[in-house]
Amino acid sequence: MAKSRGRLYLWVCLAAALASFLLGFMAGWFINKPLQEAATSRSYHQSIQNIRRELVSEMKAENIKSFLRSFTKLPHLAGTEQNLLLAKKIQTQWKKFGLDSATLVPYDVLLSYPNKTKANYISIVDEHGTEIFKTSYLELTPDGYENVTNIVPPYNAFSAQGSPEGDLIYVNYARTEDFFKLERDMNINCTGKIVIARYGKIFRGNKVKNAMLAGAIGIILYSDPADYAAPGVQSYPKGWNLPGTGAQRGNVLNLNGAGDPLTPGYPAKEYTFRLDFDEGVGISKIPVHPIGYNDAEKILRHMGGPAPPDESWKGSLNVNYNIGPGFTGNDSFRKIRMHVHNFNKITRIYNVIGTIRGSVEPDRYIILGGHRDAWVFGGIDPTSGSAVLQEIVQSFGKLLSRGWRPRRTIIFASWDAEEFGLQGSTEWAEENVKTLQERSVAYINSDSSIEGNYTLRVDCTPLLYQLVYKLTKEISSPDDGFESQSLYESWLKKDPSPENKGVPRINKLGSGSDFEAYFQRLGIASGRVRYTKNRKTDKYSSYPVYHTIYETFELVENFYDPTFKKQLSVAQLRGALAYELADSEIIPFNIQDYAKALENYATSIYNLSKKHDQQLRDHGVSFDSLFSAVKNFSEAASDFHKRLTQVDLNNPIAVRIMNDQLMLLERAFIDPLGLPGRPFYSTSSCHLLVARLPPPPALAAHLLRAC
C-alpha cells in the first residue's frame, strides 16, 4: 500500500514538472516570439542596408566617364550596323560582369530614314520657279569628328514625302490655341499653305497633327534661340548653346503608345500581321522638315501679313515675326518649296535583355531599362543614361561575384529604336504582356542621366515617394556648396515641393520615354530620376543642343558634368532603387501617399471645374461619387498599412499576400478599354478620373490639364 502511494506520488510530481515545463515553454515562446521577430527584422533590414551601401560604393564616376566616351565615339542610329555593334558590346560586357543571362531580342519594325542620294531642304522660289535660296543640307561637323561617317543629316522621321509649294504662315508653336488665334481672331486660314513653327511647348508630332487639322500642306520646324539658348552662354563648342546651324531631329508620329506603327498592340515578329504602310498608326500625311535658326531667320525676315498678336509669339531672332501668308513687298510673288524624300522601311532592331535570377521570388521582376539608340552621338540623350546603366550592371555583378543574390529577379534592358516612337521597349512589353502584368513589381527608367546640372529631378508613381526620399538622404550631394550634405538636402534646398515646402518636389510621371508601355499601358509602378536645370531661371526648352550633332562626349565633359559626379549620383539612386525593390522583404511602396495624390488630383480637377459651373449643371456632372471613392480608398490604404506592420515576417505566405497587394495596386487603375481615343493608354490615375467623368469632350480636355 505504501509502495503504491509512493508510485502515485512520483507520477504526480512528474506530471507537475512536465506541466510546469510546458507552461514555461509556452510562456517563453509567446513572450519571446515578437522579440525574436523584431530582432530578425532588424537584422534583415541591417543586412539590406549594408549590401545597398556596398552596391552604391562600388559605383565610380571614372567608370561612367569611360563608358560614355566608348559609347559615343560613333553614331548609333536605330537600325544601323553601328547600333547593332554597340548592342553586342553591351551584351558582351553584361556577360563579363556576371549576369545570369544577356541576350539580343530582335523585332522587325517600321523605321524612317532620309534618302542618301536626294537631300532634304527648303527653298524660296521666284515667280519662274527658280530657287533663289536653299537651306543647309547638313550641320557643321564639330572639331574632332570630321572623319566620322554615317552621320544622318537633320530630318523628321516618318514625314511624308513631297515637294509642296505655297505661301508661308508663321504659326508660333503650332499649338491648338495658336491655330485658334490665327483662324478665329485674325481670320487667317492655313488651308493649302505651308506653315513654319518653332520647337518647344508641345511634342513635335502634335505640331504636325495640328498643322494637318488646320489644312496645311507642309510644316517647317526650327529651334528659336528664345527657346533653345541660355543668356550669356556661347554656342557650342565654346559653350553649350545651340549653334545657328543646329537642327533638332526627331520623329513626328502620333502613336499614343502603339509602338510599331504597323503592328499596334502586338509584337513586331515575323509571325505578326502588319498593316500596309499607308495605314500605319500616327504617320504624318504632310511633309515635315527641321532647319537651323540661321536659315529660319533668312526665311522669316521677308514675311508679310499682320504683326504677331502679342509678345508671346515673338522669339529672339532679328525679325518682326510677321504672320503672313507669304512674303512682303517685292518678295510677295515668291513662294516656299519643300523637298522631303524620306522613306519608311521595315528594319530589324535589337534589345539587349540581361537578368539576375531571384533567390526567393524569381517570379517577381524589377526592370531597369533605358534606350541605346541615338540620332547621332547621343552624348546626353541617351548615352549619359546608357553609361550609368552599364556602371549599375557592373556593380550588381560585383555583388554577385561575392555570393549575393537578390530576393527577386532583376531585369536589365538596353532598348532599341526609342527615338522612333519607343518601339523597342513597347514591342518587348507587347510580347511579354501577360507575364509582365502578373509578375512585375516596378520599372525604373534609365534614359538620359542629365538634362542640366542644377539639381535632382524625380518623376514617379506616388508609391515610390517615401523610398526616394529615404535613399536620397543616404547619397552624398554632388552639388557645389553641399559637399558635406546629402542629395536629399541639396534637392530640397533647390527645388522644394510647391504643396509641401518640407519635402523636395516630385513630378507626376507622364510619357515620352521607355517607361510608357509599362506604366501607362500595363500599370506597373514606375519612376525616373536625372539631373536637371533650374526651373525658376532656365526658361529654355529641354537643353539647347537636344537631338543635334553637337551632343558629344566633349559637351558633357566640358560643360554639363566635368567631374561626372552628378551622373554618379543618378547611378547610385537608380541602382539603390532597383536594389531595394528587389531585395526588401516587404516591397517598399507606400499606398497612403497614393491615396493623398488621388485626393490632390480630385481636388485640382474640382477646383478647375468650378470655372465651368453652368456646363457642369447642364450635363448633370457631380463630383460626389468621385470624392466618396477617394475617401474610401484613403481609409482602405490606412487600414492596409496598419495590417502591414503586423504581418508575420516568418510566414512566407503572409509576406507574399501583402506583397502581391502592393504590387498590384497600380494595376487597379488599368482601364481595359484604354482612355477615350487612346486605347494604348490604359492607366494614369488622374487621367482616368477625368476620362470617366461625363462632361463634354472640350471641357474634359480642359480638366485634363490639371493632371
XYZ file of C-alpha atoms in Angstrom:
707
model
C 0.000 0.000 0.000
C 2.867 2.357 0.928
C 4.629 1.316 -2.267
C 1.531 2.229 -4.353
C 1.301 5.604 -2.616
C 4.961 6.218 -3.457
C 4.404 5.452 -7.107
C 1.359 7.708 -7.214
C 3.316 10.498 -5.588
C 6.112 10.032 -8.153
C 3.690 10.260 -11.075
C 2.051 13.369 -9.648
C 5.461 15.015 -9.280
C 6.415 14.070 -12.828
C 3.110 15.406 -14.178
C 3.548 18.639 -12.233
C 7.104 19.037 -13.515
C 6.005 18.392 -17.108
C 3.131 20.861 -16.782
C 5.490 23.465 -15.335
C 7.924 22.886 -18.201
C 5.226 23.170 -20.857
C 3.753 26.239 -19.216
C 7.167 27.866 -19.012
C 7.997 26.908 -22.592
C 4.736 28.291 -23.943
C 5.061 31.466 -21.922
C 8.623 31.920 -23.140
C 7.585 31.230 -26.734
C 4.751 33.721 -26.811
C 6.697 36.333 -24.853
C 9.876 35.992 -26.919
C 8.339 35.416 -30.347
C 7.656 39.120 -31.022
C 11.136 39.924 -29.729
C 12.635 37.259 -31.985
C 10.658 38.560 -34.952
C 11.742 42.109 -34.189
C 15.364 41.017 -33.866
C 15.116 39.060 -37.119
C 13.515 42.050 -38.852
C 16.205 44.413 -37.541
C 18.934 42.019 -38.655
C 17.368 41.653 -42.113
C 16.977 45.390 -42.605
C 20.516 45.991 -41.372
C 21.784 43.456 -43.889
C 19.772 45.098 -46.680
C 21.214 48.492 -45.784
C 24.791 47.200 -45.665
C 24.549 45.475 -49.031
C 22.951 48.559 -50.601
C 25.788 50.724 -49.289
C 28.245 48.227 -50.726
C 26.477 48.415 -54.101
C 26.496 52.215 -54.103
C 30.134 52.420 -53.048
C 31.137 50.179 -55.966
C 29.979 52.790 -58.474
C 32.694 55.140 -59.759
C 32.449 58.393 -61.700
C 35.531 57.437 -63.713
C 33.812 54.254 -64.930
C 30.768 56.205 -66.109
C 33.069 58.609 -67.943
C 34.843 55.700 -69.624
C 31.576 54.071 -70.717
C 30.268 57.388 -72.084
C 33.450 58.002 -74.075
C 33.353 54.469 -75.502
C 29.660 54.541 -76.428
C 29.735 57.982 -78.142
C 32.687 57.544 -80.496
C 30.406 56.725 -83.426
C 26.799 57.492 -84.374
C 24.385 54.713 -83.389
C 21.051 55.341 -85.050
C 18.421 52.624 -84.652
C 18.528 50.015 -87.407
C 22.150 50.719 -88.358
C 25.193 48.472 -88.178
C 26.828 50.753 -85.584
C 23.887 50.371 -83.219
C 23.939 46.583 -83.577
C 27.670 46.569 -82.813
C 27.011 48.670 -79.712
C 24.268 46.229 -78.652
C 26.726 43.343 -78.985
C 29.359 45.249 -76.999
C 26.867 45.841 -74.182
C 25.760 42.204 -74.281
C 29.369 41.001 -74.070
C 30.113 43.288 -71.144
C 26.989 42.195 -69.264
C 28.064 38.574 -69.590
C 31.541 39.521 -68.387
C 30.017 41.342 -65.403
C 28.425 38.053 -64.354
C 24.719 38.326 -65.209
C 22.863 35.029 -65.380
C 21.931 35.789 -68.992
C 22.308 38.537 -71.592
C 20.515 38.061 -74.898
C 19.687 40.034 -78.028
C 15.952 40.175 -78.707
C 15.068 41.233 -82.289
C 11.953 42.874 -83.723
C 11.132 43.977 -87.264
C 9.615 47.456 -87.022
C 8.876 50.361 -89.313
C 11.633 52.975 -89.252
C 12.200 56.083 -91.353
C 15.378 57.450 -92.967
C 16.413 60.286 -95.281
C 17.312 59.443 -98.868
C 21.114 59.321 -99.234
C 21.029 60.445 -102.879
C 18.300 63.113 -102.671
C 18.863 65.632 -99.882
C 16.045 67.220 -97.914
C 15.918 71.020 -97.881
C 13.661 74.080 -98.017
C 13.896 76.683 -100.785
C 12.469 80.046 -101.722
C 11.428 80.188 -105.388
C 10.672 83.179 -107.584
C 7.770 83.623 -109.983
C 9.557 81.455 -112.558
C 10.062 78.594 -110.119
C 13.781 79.274 -109.846
C 15.285 78.561 -106.455
C 16.872 81.731 -105.061
C 17.606 80.387 -101.562
C 18.193 76.916 -100.143
C 18.572 75.817 -96.531
C 21.611 73.833 -95.425
C 21.651 70.109 -96.042
C 23.925 69.348 -93.080
C 25.055 70.702 -89.743
C 28.664 71.865 -89.395
C 30.655 68.960 -88.016
C 32.242 69.625 -84.594
C 36.025 69.509 -84.204
C 37.418 66.016 -83.857
C 34.583 64.333 -85.753
C 35.467 65.367 -89.312
C 36.371 61.822 -90.344
C 33.301 60.164 -88.829
C 30.954 58.698 -91.423
C 27.293 57.691 -91.395
C 26.103 60.851 -89.652
C 22.434 61.177 -90.536
C 21.521 64.734 -91.647
C 18.743 66.625 -89.857
C 15.330 65.174 -90.694
C 11.963 64.371 -89.144
C 11.331 60.648 -89.117
C 8.008 59.473 -90.583
C 7.459 62.691 -92.514
C 5.550 62.214 -95.735
C 7.493 62.559 -98.959
C 6.737 65.503 -101.194
C 7.655 68.869 -102.692
C 4.726 71.130 -101.796
C 4.920 74.769 -102.812
C 2.932 77.694 -101.444
C 2.702 80.758 -99.252
C 4.205 80.550 -95.788
C 2.400 81.239 -92.483
C 4.177 81.593 -89.142
C 2.169 79.657 -86.515
C 4.212 80.214 -83.326
C 4.475 76.818 -81.529
C 1.742 75.184 -83.666
C -0.366 74.509 -80.586
C -4.126 74.198 -80.795
C -4.512 77.650 -79.253
C -2.097 79.122 -81.816
C -4.202 77.885 -84.722
C -7.352 79.096 -82.948
C -5.784 82.549 -82.617
C -4.987 82.633 -86.329
C -8.330 81.322 -87.557
C -10.778 82.825 -85.066
C -9.184 86.104 -84.054
C -7.054 87.010 -87.091
C -9.109 85.364 -89.853
C -6.028 83.669 -91.292
C -6.704 80.323 -92.971
C -3.868 77.787 -93.192
C -5.582 75.574 -95.754
C -3.291 74.970 -98.720
C -0.413 76.812 -97.046
C 2.976 75.764 -95.731
C 3.463 76.685 -92.067
C 6.589 77.309 -90.047
C 6.656 76.681 -86.296
C 9.248 76.858 -83.584
C 10.081 73.844 -81.452
C 9.006 73.838 -77.811
C 5.945 73.714 -75.516
C 4.445 70.553 -77.062
C 5.679 67.357 -78.719
C 6.696 67.872 -82.347
C 4.268 65.169 -83.502
C 1.390 67.193 -82.057
C 2.567 70.228 -84.029
C 2.332 68.194 -87.215
C -1.078 66.816 -86.267
C -2.377 70.324 -85.555
C -0.998 71.603 -88.867
C -2.725 68.780 -90.748
C -6.017 69.528 -88.987
C -5.637 73.187 -89.982
C -5.297 72.179 -93.646
C -1.578 72.913 -94.081
C 0.247 71.097 -96.905
C 3.619 71.071 -95.136
C 5.320 72.231 -91.939
C 8.841 73.525 -91.271
C 10.222 73.266 -87.726
C 13.089 75.249 -86.223
C 14.665 75.919 -82.818
C 14.376 79.600 -81.909
C 17.135 80.948 -79.633
C 14.381 82.223 -77.331
C 13.586 78.584 -76.593
C 16.983 76.911 -77.089
C 19.608 79.341 -75.821
C 20.701 80.353 -72.327
C 21.544 84.055 -71.876
C 25.252 84.810 -71.722
C 26.350 81.367 -72.924
C 28.292 80.882 -76.146
C 27.361 78.417 -78.838
C 28.993 75.017 -78.959
C 31.961 74.287 -78.945
C 32.844 77.404 -76.910
C 29.730 76.967 -74.788
C 26.677 74.714 -74.565
C 24.186 76.797 -76.531
C 22.793 75.705 -79.886
C 24.716 76.974 -82.944
C 22.711 78.563 -85.740
C 23.353 75.575 -87.973
C 21.963 73.079 -85.458
C 18.669 71.404 -86.292
C 16.691 69.143 -83.991
C 15.994 65.688 -85.374
C 13.026 63.707 -84.116
C 10.080 61.556 -85.082
C 6.717 63.170 -85.812
C 4.479 60.182 -85.124
C 1.229 60.379 -83.198
C 1.335 56.848 -81.816
C -0.350 57.341 -78.438
C 1.511 54.326 -77.109
C 1.039 51.984 -80.084
C 4.731 51.101 -80.603
C 5.498 49.834 -84.112
C 3.050 51.701 -86.397
C 2.296 48.559 -88.405
C 1.628 46.153 -85.512
C -0.260 48.179 -82.884
C -0.914 46.102 -79.785
C 1.174 43.141 -80.949
C 4.922 42.375 -81.032
C 6.596 43.061 -84.378
C 7.740 39.478 -85.004
C 7.850 37.528 -88.259
C 4.501 35.877 -87.495
C 2.589 39.117 -86.820
C 0.017 40.567 -89.219
C 1.077 44.004 -90.452
C -0.875 46.979 -91.679
C 0.040 48.470 -95.036
C 2.467 51.383 -94.898
C -0.250 53.905 -95.706
C -2.396 52.536 -92.853
C 0.312 52.794 -90.195
C -0.691 54.364 -86.885
C 0.090 58.045 -86.458
C 2.152 58.576 -89.617
C 2.215 62.124 -90.987
C 0.307 62.831 -94.186
C 2.247 66.020 -94.955
C 5.990 66.733 -95.424
C 7.881 67.907 -92.345
C 11.468 69.177 -92.133
C 13.656 70.784 -89.429
C 16.072 73.658 -90.079
C 18.550 75.693 -88.050
C 17.728 79.161 -86.791
C 20.228 80.794 -89.192
C 18.149 79.570 -92.120
C 14.883 80.273 -90.308
C 15.908 83.895 -89.809
C 16.569 84.321 -93.532
C 13.116 82.970 -94.352
C 11.172 84.827 -91.638
C 12.860 88.145 -92.437
C 10.794 88.503 -95.604
C 7.427 87.558 -94.102
C 4.459 89.832 -94.835
C 0.989 89.952 -93.346
C -0.013 91.239 -89.924
C 2.270 91.643 -86.941
C 2.254 88.922 -84.268
C -0.801 89.189 -81.972
C 1.288 89.631 -78.803
C 4.789 89.250 -77.373
C 4.328 85.523 -76.735
C 4.538 84.992 -80.498
C 7.993 86.580 -80.736
C 11.260 84.723 -80.428
C 14.691 86.329 -80.279
C 15.708 86.315 -83.949
C 16.289 89.656 -85.663
C 12.928 89.564 -87.454
C 9.461 91.012 -86.905
C 7.757 87.606 -86.701
C 5.060 88.726 -89.113
C 2.413 86.081 -89.632
C 1.974 86.042 -93.424
C 0.642 84.433 -95.507
C 3.501 84.938 -97.927
C 6.286 87.466 -98.204
C 6.154 91.243 -98.292
C 6.906 93.993 -100.833
C 8.991 92.995 -103.823
C 9.179 89.455 -102.465
C 5.411 88.954 -102.407
C 5.442 86.776 -105.524
C 7.910 84.346 -104.004
C 6.890 81.003 -102.556
C 8.275 78.362 -100.246
C 9.015 74.937 -101.657
C 9.764 71.907 -99.517
C 11.918 68.983 -100.664
C 11.416 65.946 -98.443
C 12.487 62.499 -99.671
C 12.416 60.378 -96.509
C 11.368 56.762 -96.881
C 9.886 54.238 -94.453
C 11.353 50.760 -94.185
C 10.746 47.633 -92.086
C 14.036 47.262 -90.235
C 15.408 44.848 -87.644
C 16.158 46.306 -84.220
C 17.703 44.650 -81.153
C 17.022 44.972 -77.455
C 19.619 43.653 -75.019
C 17.950 41.861 -72.083
C 20.020 40.826 -69.065
C 18.829 39.041 -65.928
C 19.852 38.274 -62.365
C 17.606 35.481 -61.145
C 15.981 35.991 -57.755
C 16.719 33.518 -54.976
C 13.375 33.601 -53.112
C 10.819 35.058 -55.529
C 12.291 34.522 -59.002
C 8.828 35.106 -60.465
C 8.787 38.735 -59.308
C 10.558 41.220 -61.576
C 12.287 44.566 -61.110
C 13.041 46.107 -64.522
C 15.788 48.709 -65.020
C 15.892 49.824 -68.638
C 16.919 52.649 -70.917
C 17.380 53.113 -74.637
C 20.649 52.853 -76.537
C 19.853 54.329 -79.960
C 20.724 57.967 -80.664
C 20.158 60.377 -83.538
C 23.910 60.953 -83.809
C 26.431 60.547 -80.964
C 23.868 60.954 -78.197
C 26.231 62.453 -75.618
C 23.304 63.318 -73.364
C 20.318 61.571 -74.937
C 20.515 58.687 -74.309
C 24.109 57.726 -73.727
C 24.548 59.510 -70.412
C 21.841 57.068 -69.314
C 23.396 54.074 -71.072
C 26.741 54.741 -69.360
C 25.011 54.954 -65.981
C 23.111 51.718 -66.629
C 26.357 49.993 -67.570
C 28.002 51.016 -64.292
C 24.943 49.869 -62.318
C 25.055 46.451 -64.005
C 28.784 46.191 -63.336
C 28.256 46.978 -59.647
C 25.492 44.388 -59.303
C 27.853 41.923 -60.980
C 30.464 42.549 -58.297
C 27.915 41.718 -55.603
C 27.056 38.505 -57.437
C 30.723 37.521 -57.513
C 30.770 37.677 -53.699
C 27.860 35.288 -53.328
C 24.973 37.752 -53.032
C 21.748 37.154 -54.935
C 18.586 39.296 -54.825
C 15.315 38.074 -53.379
C 13.505 38.960 -56.640
C 14.663 38.823 -60.257
C 16.268 41.943 -61.728
C 15.914 42.509 -65.484
C 18.231 44.988 -67.209
C 17.258 46.303 -70.644
C 19.057 48.270 -73.350
C 16.179 49.280 -75.599
C 16.436 49.996 -79.315
C 14.514 52.479 -81.503
C 13.199 54.672 -78.688
C 13.760 57.708 -80.873
C 11.351 56.264 -83.432
C 8.420 56.053 -81.042
C 9.541 53.944 -78.033
C 9.490 50.906 -80.282
C 11.995 48.526 -78.682
C 10.557 48.801 -75.186
C 6.959 48.693 -76.388
C 7.446 45.618 -78.577
C 9.084 43.707 -75.704
C 6.201 44.713 -73.432
C 3.697 43.520 -76.034
C 5.486 40.197 -76.487
C 5.589 39.555 -72.726
C 2.415 41.358 -71.680
C 0.774 38.555 -69.669
C 3.912 37.629 -67.774
C 4.808 41.235 -67.053
C 1.372 42.116 -65.711
C 1.399 39.079 -63.439
C 4.969 39.373 -62.176
C 6.400 42.910 -62.461
C 6.909 44.860 -59.251
C 8.399 48.043 -60.723
C 10.066 49.637 -63.736
C 12.898 52.176 -63.282
C 13.851 54.139 -66.399
C 17.463 54.805 -67.361
C 17.225 57.351 -70.169
C 19.476 60.457 -70.092
C 21.027 60.899 -66.647
C 21.444 64.646 -67.158
C 19.478 67.349 -68.931
C 21.042 70.084 -66.790
C 23.371 70.284 -63.812
C 21.446 72.242 -61.193
C 19.564 69.696 -59.099
C 17.907 66.302 -58.996
C 14.622 65.713 -60.810
C 12.329 62.804 -59.939
C 9.136 61.737 -61.732
C 7.413 58.673 -60.335
C 4.305 56.971 -59.047
C 3.308 58.149 -55.558
C 4.033 54.607 -54.359
C 7.758 55.408 -54.577
C 7.840 58.809 -52.853
C 8.994 57.583 -49.452
C 11.599 55.232 -50.894
C 13.073 58.036 -53.000
C 13.217 60.369 -50.000
C 14.852 57.675 -47.874
C 17.526 56.788 -50.420
C 18.461 60.366 -51.337
C 19.143 61.015 -47.643
C 21.841 58.330 -47.796
C 23.568 59.505 -51.012
C 26.083 62.353 -50.927
C 25.198 65.507 -52.848
C 27.445 66.243 -55.855
C 26.471 69.929 -55.855
C 28.927 72.737 -55.129
C 28.350 74.136 -51.666
C 26.722 70.918 -50.412
C 29.881 68.815 -50.059
C 29.070 67.523 -46.566
C 25.322 67.195 -47.158
C 23.038 64.598 -48.679
C 21.467 64.565 -52.109
C 18.123 64.993 -50.341
C 19.298 68.205 -48.661
C 20.563 69.881 -51.834
C 17.461 68.755 -53.734
C 15.155 70.126 -51.022
C 17.010 73.437 -50.882
C 16.929 73.931 -54.648
C 13.510 72.532 -55.578
C 11.020 72.194 -52.707
C 7.559 70.833 -53.377
C 5.015 73.592 -54.076
C 2.439 71.707 -51.973
C 4.727 70.968 -49.027
C 7.904 73.016 -48.590
C 9.212 70.400 -46.157
C 9.966 67.858 -48.892
C 11.515 68.104 -52.381
C 9.371 68.297 -55.483
C 8.426 65.015 -57.173
C 6.656 65.291 -60.529
C 3.884 63.166 -61.957
C 5.108 60.600 -64.452
C 3.877 61.475 -67.937
C 5.134 59.869 -71.131
C 7.883 60.376 -73.707
C 10.341 57.662 -72.691
C 10.534 53.892 -72.380
C 8.568 53.593 -69.139
C 5.425 54.489 -71.098
C 4.292 50.978 -72.057
C 4.982 49.658 -68.560
C 3.331 52.456 -66.606
C 0.633 53.818 -68.907
C -0.451 50.548 -70.516
C 0.438 47.715 -68.115
C 0.033 49.574 -64.828
C 3.476 48.735 -63.444
C 4.739 51.144 -60.782
C 7.429 53.252 -62.467
C 9.879 56.070 -61.908
C 12.702 58.062 -63.482
C 15.458 60.228 -61.988
C 18.023 62.541 -63.566
C 19.797 65.851 -63.059
C 18.028 68.889 -64.481
C 18.178 72.654 -64.945
C 16.937 75.406 -62.640
C 13.213 75.550 -63.355
C 12.989 79.093 -61.940
C 15.663 80.757 -64.081
C 16.332 78.485 -67.068
C 13.425 79.051 -69.416
C 14.815 77.283 -72.474
C 13.224 74.035 -73.635
C 14.974 70.792 -72.726
C 18.699 71.504 -73.278
C 19.865 73.651 -76.221
C 21.689 71.086 -78.423
C 19.000 68.412 -78.000
C 18.972 65.842 -80.849
C 21.729 67.578 -82.826
C 25.215 66.582 -83.975
C 26.598 68.651 -81.087
C 25.543 66.144 -78.417
C 29.063 64.829 -77.954
C 31.179 63.383 -75.165
C 33.006 66.738 -75.008
C 29.720 68.588 -74.406
C 29.226 66.560 -71.225
C 32.866 66.588 -70.128
C 33.453 70.298 -70.721
C 30.146 71.834 -69.678
C 27.498 69.634 -68.089
C 29.335 67.357 -65.681
C 33.150 67.676 -65.807
C 33.651 65.518 -62.691
C 30.889 63.050 -63.663
C 29.737 63.207 -60.046
C 26.182 64.215 -60.933
C 25.854 61.194 -63.192
C 27.359 59.112 -60.382
C 24.627 60.328 -58.005
C 21.987 59.386 -60.565
C 23.589 55.956 -60.962
C 23.622 55.457 -57.194
C 19.966 56.429 -56.860
C 18.772 54.335 -59.813
C 20.806 51.378 -58.591
C 19.636 51.770 -54.996
C 16.004 51.901 -56.128
C 16.428 48.680 -58.097
C 18.202 47.040 -55.170
C 15.614 47.995 -52.527
C 12.742 46.893 -54.739
C 14.478 43.599 -55.475
C 15.792 42.676 -52.035
C 13.400 44.141 -49.442
C 11.265 41.507 -47.743
C 8.227 43.794 -47.949
C 8.027 45.795 -51.179
C 8.812 49.398 -50.149
C 5.656 51.022 -51.559
C 3.529 53.499 -49.631
C -0.164 53.300 -50.505
C -1.073 56.202 -48.230
C 0.959 58.527 -50.460
C -1.033 57.202 -53.396
C -4.269 58.000 -51.572
C -3.051 61.527 -50.849
C -2.113 62.015 -54.500
C -5.585 60.887 -55.601
C -7.110 63.361 -53.195
C -4.941 66.148 -54.633
C -5.836 65.181 -58.218
C -9.538 65.130 -57.450
C -9.368 68.485 -55.667
C -7.408 70.068 -58.530
C -9.909 68.847 -61.096
C -12.829 70.015 -58.985
C -11.344 73.490 -58.451
C -10.706 73.861 -62.170
C -14.214 72.672 -62.988
C -15.775 75.467 -60.921
C -14.895 77.833 -63.749
C -17.467 75.933 -65.807
C -20.324 75.666 -63.323
C -23.069 76.178 -65.866
C -21.760 73.492 -68.233
C -21.454 71.056 -65.348
C -25.039 71.715 -64.288
C -26.264 71.415 -67.879
C -24.691 67.964 -68.165
C -25.584 66.810 -64.663
C -21.978 66.379 -63.564
C -21.426 65.742 -59.871
C -18.133 65.098 -58.090
C -19.791 63.473 -55.065
C -19.119 59.905 -56.156
C -15.525 60.758 -57.037
C -14.738 62.233 -53.632
C -16.568 59.349 -51.945
C -14.401 56.842 -53.833
C -11.219 58.724 -52.921
C -12.293 58.775 -49.252
C -12.977 55.031 -49.302
C -9.607 54.392 -50.918
C -7.816 56.533 -48.309
C -9.449 54.614 -45.461
C -8.565 51.282 -47.058
C -4.958 52.454 -47.553
C -4.668 53.439 -43.910
C -6.086 50.105 -42.784
C -3.724 48.226 -45.093
C -0.645 49.918 -43.642
C -1.780 49.033 -40.122
C -2.034 45.391 -41.165
C 1.324 45.658 -42.887
C 3.016 46.481 -39.565
C 1.520 43.330 -38.032
C 2.436 40.829 -40.756
C 4.371 37.759 -39.619
C 7.678 38.104 -41.449
C 8.482 34.470 -40.706
C 5.424 33.363 -42.645
C 6.316 33.446 -46.355
C 2.680 33.054 -47.396
C 1.615 36.074 -45.337
C 4.501 38.114 -46.756
C 3.636 37.068 -50.294
C -0.026 38.019 -49.864
C 0.851 41.525 -48.671
C 3.490 41.983 -51.370
C 1.089 40.945 -54.108
C -1.423 43.517 -52.920
C 1.299 46.170 -53.003
C 2.500 45.071 -56.437
C -0.985 45.052 -57.959
C -2.150 48.385 -56.552
C -1.070 50.351 -59.636
C -2.808 47.770 -61.816
C -6.102 48.616 -60.088
C -6.201 51.793 -62.180
C -5.967 49.968 -65.505
C -8.935 50.515 -67.798
C -9.020 47.582 -70.250
C -10.638 49.831 -72.867
C -7.914 52.463 -72.535
C -8.518 56.181 -72.294
C -11.061 57.651 -74.747
C -9.422 57.861 -78.162
C -6.165 56.404 -76.783
C -6.607 52.643 -76.433
C -2.946 52.013 -75.532
C -3.009 54.398 -72.577
C -4.805 52.205 -70.082
C -3.844 53.919 -66.854
C -2.796 57.075 -65.035
C -4.928 57.677 -62.006
C -5.509 61.377 -62.653
C -6.338 60.958 -66.349
C -8.576 58.012 -65.548
C -10.514 60.116 -63.051
C -11.250 62.772 -65.676
C -11.734 60.387 -68.576
C -14.631 58.657 -66.831
C -16.440 61.873 -65.881
C -19.388 62.758 -68.120
C -18.594 66.358 -69.203
C -18.411 67.258 -72.915
C -15.068 66.485 -74.652
C -13.888 70.119 -74.778
C -14.379 70.543 -71.037
C -12.802 67.165 -70.291
C -9.715 68.190 -72.281
C -9.527 71.392 -70.257
C -9.811 69.498 -66.981
C -7.041 67.116 -68.035
C -4.589 69.995 -67.847
C -4.901 69.798 -64.086
C -3.250 66.372 -64.347
